Tab-separated table of C-alpha atoms and ligand atoms in Angstrom:
chain	number	residue	atom	x	y	z
A	738	MET	CA	-78.915	-57.812	-25.083
A	739	VAL	CA	-76.114	-59.278	-23.026
A	740	GLN	CA	-76.655	-57.538	-19.694
A	741	HIS	CA	-73.291	-55.886	-19.133
A	742	LEU	CA	-73.407	-54.334	-22.637
A	743	HIS	CA	-76.984	-53.176	-22.257
A	744	ALA	CA	-75.764	-51.004	-19.420
A	745	ARG	CA	-73.219	-49.412	-21.787
A	746	LEU	CA	-75.790	-48.308	-24.375
A	747	VAL	CA	-75.871	-44.482	-24.626
A	748	CYS	CA	-77.399	-41.741	-26.785
A	749	SER	CA	-75.947	-41.981	-30.316
A	750	GLY	CA	-75.641	-38.193	-30.505
A	751	CYS	CA	-74.469	-36.764	-27.156
A	752	LYS	CA	-73.528	-40.096	-25.472
A	753	GLY	CA	-75.813	-39.231	-22.553
A	754	GLU	CA	-77.526	-41.746	-20.316
A	755	LEU	CA	-80.770	-43.337	-21.570
A	756	ALA	CA	-84.109	-43.812	-19.856
A	757	GLN	CA	-86.270	-46.714	-21.062
A	758	SER	CA	-90.035	-47.028	-21.457
A	759	ASP	CA	-91.927	-49.902	-23.182
A	760	THR	CA	-91.757	-48.337	-26.630
A	761	ALA	CA	-88.753	-46.011	-26.579
A	762	LEU	CA	-85.383	-45.063	-25.160
A	763	GLN	CA	-84.874	-41.399	-24.398
A	764	CYS	CA	-81.684	-39.499	-23.677
A	765	ARG	CA	-81.819	-37.879	-20.236
A	766	ARG	CA	-79.431	-35.162	-21.414
A	767	CYS	CA	-80.491	-34.102	-24.972
A	768	GLN	CA	-83.960	-35.744	-25.043
A	769	ALA	CA	-83.266	-37.612	-28.325
A	770	ALA	CA	-85.746	-40.487	-28.679
A	771	TYR	CA	-84.997	-43.960	-30.058
A	772	THR	CA	-87.705	-46.436	-30.993
A	773	ILE	CA	-88.166	-50.011	-29.835
A	774	GLU	CA	-89.709	-51.878	-32.784
A	775	HIS	CA	-90.973	-55.459	-32.927
A	776	ARG	CA	-87.697	-56.953	-34.184
A	777	TYR	CA	-85.156	-54.260	-33.365
A	778	VAL	CA	-84.202	-51.128	-31.474
A	779	SER	CA	-83.316	-48.218	-33.732
A	780	MET	CA	-80.486	-46.071	-32.375
A	781	LEU	CA	-80.404	-43.783	-35.446
A	782	ASP	CA	-80.143	-40.121	-34.543
A	783	ARG	CA	-82.816	-38.597	-36.803
A	784	ARG	CA	-81.528	-35.064	-36.180
A	785	GLU	CA	-78.904	-35.743	-38.831
A	786	GLN	CA	-81.633	-35.383	-41.470
A	787	VAL	CA	-81.748	-31.693	-40.566
A	788	ASP	CA	-78.156	-31.082	-39.406
A	789	ARG	CA	-76.321	-32.889	-42.254
A	790	PRO	CA	-78.905	-33.541	-44.996
A	791	SER	CA	-76.461	-34.618	-47.717
A	792	ASP	CA	-74.811	-37.172	-45.385
A	793	TRP	CA	-78.251	-38.413	-44.404
A	794	ASP	CA	-79.289	-38.765	-48.067
A	795	ARG	CA	-76.332	-41.112	-48.668
A	796	LYS	CA	-77.199	-43.150	-45.605
A	797	ALA	CA	-80.872	-43.317	-46.604
A	798	GLY	CA	-79.695	-44.644	-49.988
A	799	GLU	CA	-77.780	-47.445	-48.225
A	800	ILE	CA	-80.848	-48.324	-46.179
A	801	ARG	CA	-82.962	-48.518	-49.362
A	802	ASP	CA	-80.385	-50.551	-51.319
A	803	TYR	CA	-79.905	-53.148	-48.600
A	804	ALA	CA	-83.649	-53.401	-47.961
A	805	GLU	CA	-84.015	-54.193	-51.664
A	806	ILE	CA	-81.236	-56.803	-51.507
A	807	SER	CA	-82.886	-58.352	-48.471
A	808	ASN	CA	-86.141	-58.562	-50.395
A	809	SER	CA	-84.470	-60.086	-53.476
A	810	LEU	CA	-82.775	-62.717	-51.334
A	811	ALA	CA	-86.049	-63.620	-49.653
A	812	LEU	CA	-87.752	-63.951	-53.067
A	813	SER	CA	-84.935	-66.079	-54.473
A	814	GLY	CA	-85.444	-68.698	-51.764
A	815	ILE	CA	-81.788	-68.615	-50.682
A	816	GLY	CA	-82.276	-65.866	-48.096
A	817	ARG	CA	-81.841	-68.327	-45.236
A	818	PHE	CA	-78.310	-69.208	-46.354
A	819	ALA	CA	-77.203	-65.792	-47.611
A	820	THR	CA	-75.739	-64.496	-44.373
A	821	PHE	CA	-72.756	-62.661	-45.884
A	822	LEU	CA	-72.654	-59.619	-48.171
A	823	ASN	CA	-68.946	-59.484	-48.968
A	824	TYR	CA	-66.571	-60.543	-51.751
A	825	GLY	CA	-64.779	-63.286	-49.820
A	826	TYR	CA	-61.183	-64.489	-49.957
A	827	VAL	CA	-59.467	-67.395	-51.711
A	828	PRO	CA	-55.876	-68.303	-50.750
A	829	THR	CA	-53.082	-67.691	-53.258
A	830	GLY	CA	-49.362	-68.040	-52.655
A	831	ASN	CA	-49.234	-64.836	-50.555
A	832	GLU	CA	-48.824	-64.527	-46.795
A	833	GLN	CA	-51.731	-66.046	-44.817
A	834	HIS	CA	-52.640	-64.975	-41.283
A	835	ALA	CA	-55.565	-67.200	-40.288
A	836	ALA	CA	-54.863	-69.558	-37.401
A	837	ILE	CA	-57.804	-71.798	-38.404
A	838	GLU	CA	-59.115	-73.077	-41.740
A	839	PRO	CA	-62.870	-72.836	-42.407
A	840	ASP	CA	-64.806	-76.103	-42.637
A	841	GLU	CA	-67.806	-74.571	-44.430
A	842	VAL	CA	-68.861	-75.530	-47.935
A	843	TRP	CA	-71.505	-72.805	-48.254
A	844	ASN	CA	-70.094	-69.249	-47.687
A	845	ARG	CA	-66.593	-70.671	-47.346
A	846	ASN	CA	-64.851	-67.679	-49.004
A	847	SER	CA	-66.567	-65.209	-46.696
A	848	VAL	CA	-65.662	-67.208	-43.593
A	849	LYS	CA	-62.082	-67.401	-44.869
A	850	LEU	CA	-62.066	-63.583	-45.253
A	851	LEU	CA	-63.116	-63.251	-41.617
A	852	LEU	CA	-60.528	-65.763	-40.365
A	853	GLU	CA	-57.819	-63.936	-42.317
A	854	VAL	CA	-58.653	-60.522	-40.895
A	855	VAL	CA	-58.820	-61.986	-37.369
A	856	GLY	CA	-55.412	-63.639	-37.855
A	857	GLY	CA	-53.907	-64.210	-34.398
A	858	THR	CA	-56.097	-61.669	-32.560
A	859	ALA	CA	-57.430	-62.925	-29.220
A	860	ILE	CA	-61.232	-63.056	-29.449
A	861	ARG	CA	-62.218	-65.698	-26.895
A	862	GLU	CA	-64.032	-64.239	-23.863
A	863	ARG	CA	-63.802	-60.717	-25.358
A	864	ASP	CA	-66.518	-58.144	-26.049
A	865	VAL	CA	-66.833	-57.705	-29.815
A	866	ILE	CA	-68.843	-55.325	-32.010
A	867	ASP	CA	-69.339	-55.875	-35.743
A	868	ILE	CA	-70.123	-52.515	-37.360
A	869	GLY	CA	-71.982	-52.822	-40.671
A	870	CYS	CA	-72.788	-56.408	-39.694
A	871	GLY	CA	-75.123	-56.957	-42.661
A	872	ARG	CA	-76.913	-60.300	-42.353
A	873	GLY	CA	-74.947	-61.553	-39.365
A	874	GLY	CA	-72.675	-64.136	-41.022
A	875	ASN	CA	-69.537	-62.776	-39.366
A	876	ILE	CA	-71.106	-62.854	-35.894
A	877	ALA	CA	-72.213	-66.469	-36.349
A	878	ALA	CA	-68.713	-67.451	-37.560
A	879	LEU	CA	-66.997	-65.577	-34.700
A	880	HIS	CA	-69.126	-67.535	-32.269
A	881	LYS	CA	-68.412	-70.847	-34.004
A	882	TYR	CA	-64.630	-70.404	-34.183
A	883	PHE	CA	-63.720	-68.152	-31.228
A	884	LYS	CA	-66.509	-68.003	-28.591
A	885	PRO	CA	-66.374	-64.312	-27.659
A	886	LEU	CA	-67.963	-63.280	-24.349
A	887	SER	CA	-70.462	-61.045	-26.169
A	888	MET	CA	-71.127	-59.785	-29.686
A	889	VAL	CA	-73.079	-56.792	-30.941
A	890	GLY	CA	-74.075	-56.440	-34.584
A	891	LEU	CA	-74.726	-52.828	-35.577
A	892	ASP	CA	-76.100	-51.923	-39.007
A	893	ILE	CA	-77.852	-48.915	-40.467
A	894	CYS	CA	-80.378	-51.014	-42.406
A	895	PRO	CA	-83.401	-52.141	-40.340
A	896	ALA	CA	-84.114	-54.985	-42.820
A	897	ASN	CA	-80.670	-56.455	-42.082
A	898	ILE	CA	-81.082	-56.167	-38.323
A	899	ALA	CA	-84.600	-57.631	-38.430
A	900	TYR	CA	-83.172	-60.580	-40.401
A	901	CYS	CA	-80.317	-61.084	-37.899
A	902	SER	CA	-82.634	-60.869	-34.888
A	903	ALA	CA	-85.099	-63.335	-36.402
A	904	LYS	CA	-82.395	-65.824	-37.403
A	905	SER	CA	-79.961	-65.732	-34.496
A	906	ARG	CA	-80.340	-68.150	-31.595
A	907	LEU	CA	-77.180	-66.984	-29.812
A	908	THR	CA	-77.646	-65.658	-26.295
A	909	GLU	CA	-74.215	-64.003	-26.587
A	910	ALA	CA	-75.300	-61.866	-29.569
A	911	SER	CA	-77.554	-58.862	-29.936
A	912	TYR	CA	-78.341	-56.633	-32.912
A	913	LEU	CA	-79.084	-52.936	-33.177
A	914	VAL	CA	-79.951	-50.490	-35.916
A	915	GLY	CA	-77.333	-47.756	-35.708
A	916	ASP	CA	-74.863	-45.608	-37.576
A	917	ALA	CA	-71.116	-46.257	-37.684
A	918	GLU	CA	-70.492	-42.528	-37.366
A	919	ASN	CA	-72.631	-42.227	-34.197
A	920	ILE	CA	-72.057	-45.418	-32.255
A	921	PRO	CA	-74.510	-45.796	-29.335
A	922	PHE	CA	-72.043	-47.212	-26.794
A	923	ALA	CA	-70.112	-45.619	-23.958
A	924	ASP	CA	-66.346	-45.053	-24.201
A	925	GLU	CA	-64.184	-48.177	-23.813
A	926	SER	CA	-66.998	-50.728	-24.192
A	927	PHE	CA	-65.276	-53.236	-26.516
A	928	ASP	CA	-62.079	-55.252	-26.896
A	929	VAL	CA	-62.525	-55.846	-30.615
A	930	VAL	CA	-64.199	-53.819	-33.375
A	931	LEU	CA	-64.832	-55.586	-36.681
A	932	ASN	CA	-65.687	-53.752	-39.900
A	933	ILE	CA	-65.895	-55.655	-43.173
A	934	GLU	CA	-66.636	-53.932	-46.500
A	935	SER	CA	-68.889	-51.293	-45.002
A	936	ALA	CA	-66.859	-48.094	-44.460
A	937	HIS	CA	-66.882	-47.051	-48.154
A	938	ALA	CA	-70.504	-46.039	-47.533
A	939	TYR	CA	-69.772	-43.665	-44.649
A	940	PRO	CA	-69.753	-39.998	-45.688
A	941	ASN	CA	-67.376	-39.042	-42.837
A	942	ARG	CA	-64.676	-41.711	-42.516
A	943	ALA	CA	-62.639	-39.656	-39.979
A	944	ARG	CA	-65.625	-39.528	-37.662
A	945	PHE	CA	-66.054	-43.308	-37.893
A	946	TYR	CA	-62.383	-43.876	-37.004
A	947	GLN	CA	-62.727	-41.522	-33.994
A	948	GLU	CA	-65.773	-43.488	-32.865
A	949	VAL	CA	-63.863	-46.775	-33.180
A	950	TYR	CA	-61.067	-45.337	-31.024
A	951	ARG	CA	-63.560	-44.062	-28.447
A	952	ILE	CA	-65.428	-47.375	-27.954
A	953	LEU	CA	-62.264	-49.526	-27.848
A	954	ARG	CA	-60.595	-50.351	-24.548
A	955	HIS	CA	-56.844	-49.777	-24.268
A	956	GLY	CA	-55.074	-52.652	-25.979
A	957	GLY	CA	-58.228	-53.266	-28.037
A	958	VAL	CA	-58.005	-54.185	-31.707
A	959	PHE	CA	-59.723	-52.851	-34.828
A	960	LEU	CA	-60.099	-55.514	-37.554
A	961	TYR	CA	-60.801	-53.735	-40.808
A	962	THR	CA	-61.228	-54.611	-44.491
A	963	GLU	CA	-62.165	-52.263	-47.303
A	964	LEU	CA	-61.839	-51.770	-51.025
A	965	MET	CA	-60.059	-48.444	-51.657
A	966	LEU	CA	-58.718	-46.489	-54.572
A	967	GLU	CA	-54.932	-46.764	-54.556
A	968	GLU	CA	-54.491	-43.117	-53.517
A	969	GLU	CA	-57.004	-43.504	-50.662
A	970	VAL	CA	-54.878	-46.071	-48.849
A	971	VAL	CA	-52.386	-43.493	-47.528
A	972	GLN	CA	-55.187	-41.028	-46.705
A	973	ASN	CA	-57.030	-43.672	-44.689
A	974	VAL	CA	-53.920	-44.699	-42.776
A	975	ARG	CA	-53.360	-41.021	-41.920
A	976	LEU	CA	-56.956	-40.637	-40.671
A	977	LEU	CA	-56.705	-43.829	-38.624
A	978	GLU	CA	-53.465	-42.654	-37.014
A	979	GLU	CA	-54.886	-39.179	-36.373
A	980	ALA	CA	-57.776	-40.902	-34.559
A	981	GLY	CA	-55.147	-42.507	-32.264
A	982	LEU	CA	-54.975	-46.019	-33.741
A	983	SER	CA	-51.641	-47.722	-34.532
A	984	VAL	CA	-51.410	-49.860	-37.654
A	985	ILE	CA	-50.001	-53.323	-36.926
A	986	ARG	CA	-50.917	-54.875	-40.291
A	987	ASN	CA	-51.845	-53.321	-43.615
A	988	GLN	CA	-51.993	-55.955	-46.331
A	989	ASP	CA	-53.037	-55.778	-49.970
A	990	VAL	CA	-55.185	-58.907	-50.528
A	991	THR	CA	-56.697	-57.841	-53.872
A	992	SER	CA	-55.498	-61.014	-55.656
A	993	ASN	CA	-57.289	-63.188	-53.067
A	994	VAL	CA	-60.504	-61.212	-53.363
A	995	LEU	CA	-60.408	-61.286	-57.179
A	996	LEU	CA	-60.176	-65.062	-57.117
A	997	SER	CA	-63.197	-65.170	-54.840
A	998	CYS	CA	-65.112	-62.804	-57.178
A	999	ASP	CA	-64.366	-65.238	-60.025
A	1000	GLU	CA	-65.750	-68.129	-57.980
A	1001	ASN	CA	-68.795	-66.133	-56.852
A	1002	ALA	CA	-69.675	-64.961	-60.372
A	1003	GLU	CA	-71.471	-68.132	-61.376
A	1004	GLN	CA	-73.491	-68.407	-58.210
A	1005	ARG	CA	-74.511	-64.739	-58.178
A	1006	THR	CA	-75.642	-64.641	-61.805
A	1007	GLY	CA	-77.434	-68.021	-61.739
A	1008	ALA	CA	-81.202	-68.470	-61.550
A	1009	GLN	CA	-81.275	-67.766	-57.812
A	1010	GLY	CA	-78.487	-65.226	-57.792
A	1011	ILE	CA	-78.880	-61.653	-56.659
A	1012	ALA	CA	-78.289	-60.376	-60.227
A	1013	ASN	CA	-81.419	-62.166	-61.436
A	1014	ASN	CA	-83.679	-61.245	-58.564
A	1015	ALA	CA	-83.026	-57.549	-58.121
A	1016	ASN	CA	-85.760	-54.970	-58.476
A	1017	ALA	CA	-86.329	-54.082	-62.143
A	1018	SER	CA	-85.500	-50.439	-61.413
A	1019	THR	CA	-81.913	-51.316	-60.466
A	1020	LYS	CA	-79.537	-50.946	-63.400
A	1021	MET	CA	-77.715	-54.167	-64.380
A	1022	GLU	CA	-74.436	-52.245	-64.567
A	1023	ASP	CA	-74.851	-51.158	-60.920
A	1024	ILE	CA	-75.540	-54.720	-59.791
A	1025	ASN	CA	-72.535	-56.099	-61.670
A	1026	ASP	CA	-70.351	-53.418	-60.115
A	1027	PHE	CA	-71.802	-54.009	-56.645
A	1028	ILE	CA	-70.911	-57.694	-56.750
A	1029	ALA	CA	-67.658	-57.009	-58.690
A	1030	LEU	CA	-68.455	-59.374	-61.531
A	1031	PRO	CA	-65.597	-60.028	-63.959
A	1032	GLY	CA	-65.834	-57.271	-66.595
A	1033	SER	CA	-67.432	-54.731	-64.228
A	1034	LYS	CA	-65.626	-51.429	-63.551
A	1035	LYS	CA	-64.787	-52.388	-59.978
A	1036	TYR	CA	-63.409	-55.796	-60.915
A	1037	GLU	CA	-61.268	-54.367	-63.725
A	1038	GLU	CA	-59.918	-51.605	-61.448
A	1039	MET	CA	-58.906	-54.277	-58.933
A	1040	LYS	CA	-57.174	-56.218	-61.702
A	1041	GLU	CA	-55.278	-53.091	-62.801
A	1042	GLY	CA	-54.337	-52.238	-59.208
A	1043	THR	CA	-56.063	-48.841	-59.190
A	1044	ARG	CA	-58.444	-50.249	-56.554
A	1045	GLN	CA	-56.976	-52.300	-53.726
A	1046	TYR	CA	-58.642	-54.556	-51.190
A	1047	ARG	CA	-56.923	-53.730	-47.893
A	1048	MET	CA	-56.924	-55.870	-44.778
A	1049	MET	CA	-55.802	-53.984	-41.662
A	1050	ASN	CA	-55.301	-54.672	-37.975
A	1051	LEU	CA	-54.948	-51.636	-35.704
A	1052	VAL	CA	-54.525	-51.279	-31.975
A	1053	LYS	CA	-55.503	-48.669	-29.386
A	1054	ARG	CA	-52.354	-48.392	-27.252
B	1128	SAM	C1	-71.226	-54.864	-48.189
B	1128	SAM	S1	-72.230	-55.027	-46.767
B	1128	SAM	C2	-71.145	-55.954	-45.687
B	1128	SAM	C3	-71.897	-56.649	-44.596
B	1128	SAM	C4	-71.062	-57.513	-43.675
B	1128	SAM	N1	-70.012	-56.763	-43.052
B	1128	SAM	C5	-70.517	-58.734	-44.365
B	1128	SAM	O1	-69.284	-58.899	-44.383
B	1128	SAM	O2	-71.304	-59.545	-44.842
B	1128	SAM	C6	-72.166	-53.377	-46.048
B	1128	SAM	C7	-73.079	-53.186	-44.837
B	1128	SAM	O3	-72.803	-51.908	-44.247
B	1128	SAM	C8	-74.020	-51.355	-43.786
B	1128	SAM	N2	-73.858	-49.887	-43.630
B	1128	SAM	C9	-73.761	-48.949	-44.604
B	1128	SAM	N3	-73.633	-47.729	-44.059
B	1128	SAM	C10	-73.647	-47.889	-42.714
B	1128	SAM	C11	-73.525	-47.003	-41.609
B	1128	SAM	N4	-73.387	-45.671	-41.764
B	1128	SAM	N5	-73.545	-47.515	-40.364
B	1128	SAM	C12	-73.700	-48.852	-40.156
B	1128	SAM	N6	-73.834	-49.738	-41.172
B	1128	SAM	C13	-73.785	-49.271	-42.433
B	1128	SAM	C14	-75.029	-51.761	-44.857
B	1128	SAM	O4	-76.354	-51.672	-44.397
B	1128	SAM	C15	-74.571	-53.183	-45.164
B	1128	SAM	O5	-75.209	-54.111	-44.342
């Protein structure tokens, strides 16, 4: 890990200082232990299994689902290229914020989504964390287009982090298994927090927003996209503001995301697509909804406007 950030790693639970041995990190204050595996360090606080079992069950479900996706992608032969797990963005006539246009052919819509949420935010020479980083596509694109000083990818699914660690050649980037609600970094460690299509899975959204506020430096920016029910938009803005963050942009980009879902449909249902390589125990309906295929519940709700894809920029003043 980039040295100056390594020094800012703390206990996920009590935020105490850590002591390191060859195989583990241990909190000097609460004694929580974190394991150093072959391809990753796991900063998951296992006490949650006992303290908040229903929250943990949801998180364990995410870990299982994404491990299965990782497996399907490896089997399909396209795993090497499948570095994004989001819906993507296709321009329409609405207001655009990206300062740069993507030059990718493969994964273009996902890179465009990233460039849109970044907009005019200063990223160069900044410390950035991508929470729910998935398979690392956003970190690679941030490096390509903006050259941050350092980047951390945090994700709850070990299979995703193992993939990122094995694939990445960037000395500026490091990857950790960890939970968005218990971020293992000291207060004021980052200039930019990125979170793309991940927060819907967090049982306690308020806690996540408080963690984002805590790890941001003053003047730092939170770049955030999520699909929300219409009535959840106001609730989320309230929670973000209660956490101390000020909204500087809150845009409905559902029409852009729908267009991208239309474009993705063919690729994702083709011979090598995720829909044809999922584990037989996964219901087709769930897969279609997960990838928001035209005709699925999620896609139709977006079309009707009862579900909105929100793109937000917030600042810690
Ligand atoms: C839809 S994918 C998006 C991945 C990535 N942001 C992208 O744009 O490609 C959601 C990701 O959130 C991760 N995730 C879910 N719950 C999490 C949690 N509590 N903490 C950290 N990551 C989580 C999942 O493992 C998954 O990789």
